[in-house]
Coordinates of C-alpha atoms in Angstrom, one line a residue:
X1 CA -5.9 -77.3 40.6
X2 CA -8.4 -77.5 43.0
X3 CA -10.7 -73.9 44.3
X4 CA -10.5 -73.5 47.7
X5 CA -14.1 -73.2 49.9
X6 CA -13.9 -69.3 49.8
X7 CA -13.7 -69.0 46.0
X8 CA -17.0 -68.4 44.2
X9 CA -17.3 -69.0 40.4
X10 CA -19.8 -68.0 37.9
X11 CA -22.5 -65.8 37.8
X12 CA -23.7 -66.2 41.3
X13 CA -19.8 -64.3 42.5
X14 CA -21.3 -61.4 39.8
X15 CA -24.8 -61.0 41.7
X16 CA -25.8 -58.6 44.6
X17 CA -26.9 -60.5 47.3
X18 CA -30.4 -58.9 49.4
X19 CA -31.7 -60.1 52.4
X20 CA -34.4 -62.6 52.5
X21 CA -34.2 -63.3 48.9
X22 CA -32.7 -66.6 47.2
X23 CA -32.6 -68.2 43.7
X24 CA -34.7 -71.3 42.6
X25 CA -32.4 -73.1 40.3
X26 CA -34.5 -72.6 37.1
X27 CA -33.7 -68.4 37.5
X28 CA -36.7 -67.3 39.7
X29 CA -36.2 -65.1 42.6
X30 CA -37.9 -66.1 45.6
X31 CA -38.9 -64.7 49.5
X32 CA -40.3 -65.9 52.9
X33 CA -39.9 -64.4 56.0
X34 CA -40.5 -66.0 59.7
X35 CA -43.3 -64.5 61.6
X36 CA -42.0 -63.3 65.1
X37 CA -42.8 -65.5 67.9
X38 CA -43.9 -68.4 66.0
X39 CA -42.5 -70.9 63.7
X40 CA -44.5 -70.1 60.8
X41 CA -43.7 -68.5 57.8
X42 CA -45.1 -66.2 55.1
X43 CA -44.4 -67.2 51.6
X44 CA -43.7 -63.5 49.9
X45 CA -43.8 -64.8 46.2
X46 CA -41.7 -65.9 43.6
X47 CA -40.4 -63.4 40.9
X48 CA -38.4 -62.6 37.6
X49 CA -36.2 -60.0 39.3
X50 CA -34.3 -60.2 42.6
X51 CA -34.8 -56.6 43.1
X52 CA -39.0 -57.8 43.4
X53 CA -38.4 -60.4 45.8
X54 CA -36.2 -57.9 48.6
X55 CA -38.8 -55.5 48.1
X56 CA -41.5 -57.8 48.9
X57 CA -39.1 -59.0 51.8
X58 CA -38.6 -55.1 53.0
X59 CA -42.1 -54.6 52.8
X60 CA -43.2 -58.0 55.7
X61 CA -39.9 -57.1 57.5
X62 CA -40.9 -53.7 58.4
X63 CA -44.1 -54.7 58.7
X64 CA -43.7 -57.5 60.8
X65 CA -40.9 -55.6 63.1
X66 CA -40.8 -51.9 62.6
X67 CA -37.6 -51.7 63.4
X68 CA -36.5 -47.6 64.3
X69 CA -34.1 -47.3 61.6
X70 CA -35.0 -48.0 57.6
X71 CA -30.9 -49.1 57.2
X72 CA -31.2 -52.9 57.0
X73 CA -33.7 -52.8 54.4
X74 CA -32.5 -53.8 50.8
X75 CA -34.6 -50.5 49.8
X76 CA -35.9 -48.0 51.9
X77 CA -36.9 -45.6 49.6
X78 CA -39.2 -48.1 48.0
X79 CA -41.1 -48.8 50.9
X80 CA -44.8 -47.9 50.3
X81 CA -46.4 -45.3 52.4
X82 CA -49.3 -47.1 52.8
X83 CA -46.7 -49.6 55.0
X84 CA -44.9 -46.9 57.0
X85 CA -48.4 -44.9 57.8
X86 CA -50.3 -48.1 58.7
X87 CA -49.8 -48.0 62.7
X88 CA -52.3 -50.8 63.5
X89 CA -51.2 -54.1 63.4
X90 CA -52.0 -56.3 60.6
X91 CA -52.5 -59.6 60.3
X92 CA -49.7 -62.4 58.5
X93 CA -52.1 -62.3 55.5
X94 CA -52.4 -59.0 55.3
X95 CA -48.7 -58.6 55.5
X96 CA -48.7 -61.5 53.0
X97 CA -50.5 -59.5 50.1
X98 CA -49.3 -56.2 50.9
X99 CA -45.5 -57.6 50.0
X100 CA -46.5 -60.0 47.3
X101 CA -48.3 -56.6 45.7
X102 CA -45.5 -54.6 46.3
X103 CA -42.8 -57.3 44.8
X104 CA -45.2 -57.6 41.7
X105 CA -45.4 -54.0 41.5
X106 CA -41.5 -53.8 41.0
X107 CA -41.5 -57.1 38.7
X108 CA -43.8 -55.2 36.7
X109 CA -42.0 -51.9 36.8
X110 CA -38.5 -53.3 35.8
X111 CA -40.0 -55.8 32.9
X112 CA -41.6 -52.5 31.9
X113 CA -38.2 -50.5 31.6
X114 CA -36.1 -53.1 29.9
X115 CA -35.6 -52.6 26.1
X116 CA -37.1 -54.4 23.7
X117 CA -35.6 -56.6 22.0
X118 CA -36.4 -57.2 18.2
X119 CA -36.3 -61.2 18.6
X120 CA -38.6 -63.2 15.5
X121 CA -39.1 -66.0 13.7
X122 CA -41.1 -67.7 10.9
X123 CA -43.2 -70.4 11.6
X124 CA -43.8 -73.3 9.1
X125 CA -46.6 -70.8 6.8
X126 CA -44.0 -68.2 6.5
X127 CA -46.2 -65.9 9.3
X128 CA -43.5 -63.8 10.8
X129 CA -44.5 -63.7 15.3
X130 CA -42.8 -61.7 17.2
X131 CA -41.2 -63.4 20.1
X132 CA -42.1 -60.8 22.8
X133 CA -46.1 -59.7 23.5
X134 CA -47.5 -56.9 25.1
X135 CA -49.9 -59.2 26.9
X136 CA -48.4 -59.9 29.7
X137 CA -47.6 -56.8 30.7
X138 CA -51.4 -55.4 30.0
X139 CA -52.5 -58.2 32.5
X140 CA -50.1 -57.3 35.0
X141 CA -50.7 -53.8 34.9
X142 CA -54.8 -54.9 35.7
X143 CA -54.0 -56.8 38.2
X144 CA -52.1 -54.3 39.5
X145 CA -55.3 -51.8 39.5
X146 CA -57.6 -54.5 40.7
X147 CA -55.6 -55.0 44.1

């Protein structure tokens, strides 16, 4: 029996779809957003959660646009003050960084808060490594401070 056009299967029917955000085939979230009255386009970043890329593509929108009401942004409560008070107008790049900080900043949040998982294995001298470091998190956390 064939599915008709309409009918979605898998996981993709299961996820919540944001605005400006899409999914690289290999699982990363990405965002981009077109720059008004040109044809160019910021790249916002690519990231592990989709939640970090609609941030980062709330954060150019309202920058790009400020639209007068918050409601067609994936998050409005997330937006960063620093966005909202900024009345001047800044440039793409700025724009650029301030959402690619801002999706990272909620990438590193949400890795933060999952549970860890107990995942290990021994390697051919009987070493037990755990699967999982805290590493990556310390470096994200100093980039974070450093921006």
């Amino acid at each position: 029996m064939m599915q008709s056009g309409s009918e979605e299967s898998g996981p993709s029917k299961l996820e919540k779809k944001y605005k400006g955000v899409r999914r690289r085939k290999w699982g990363k979230w990405v965002s981009e957003i077109r720059v008004p009255g040109s044809k160019e386009r910021l790249w916002l970043g690519s990231y592990a959660t989709q939640e970090a890329a609609a941030v980062a593509h709330d954060v150019a929108f309202y920058s790009l646009r400020r639209p007068l009401s918050l409601s067609g942004l994936n998050f409005p409560e997330l937006l960063p003050p620093s966005c909202v008070n900024n009345a001047n107008i800044m440039s793409p790049k700025s724009i650029q960084n301030a959402a690619i900080n801002a999706g990272m900043g909620i990438d590193a949040q949400m890795i933060e808060d999952k549970p860890v998982k107990d995942e290990r294995k021994v390697n051919e001298t009987s070493i037990i490594q755990s699967l999982e470091t805290p590493f990556w998190g310390m470096i994200i956390r100093v980039m974070m401070r450093k921006s």
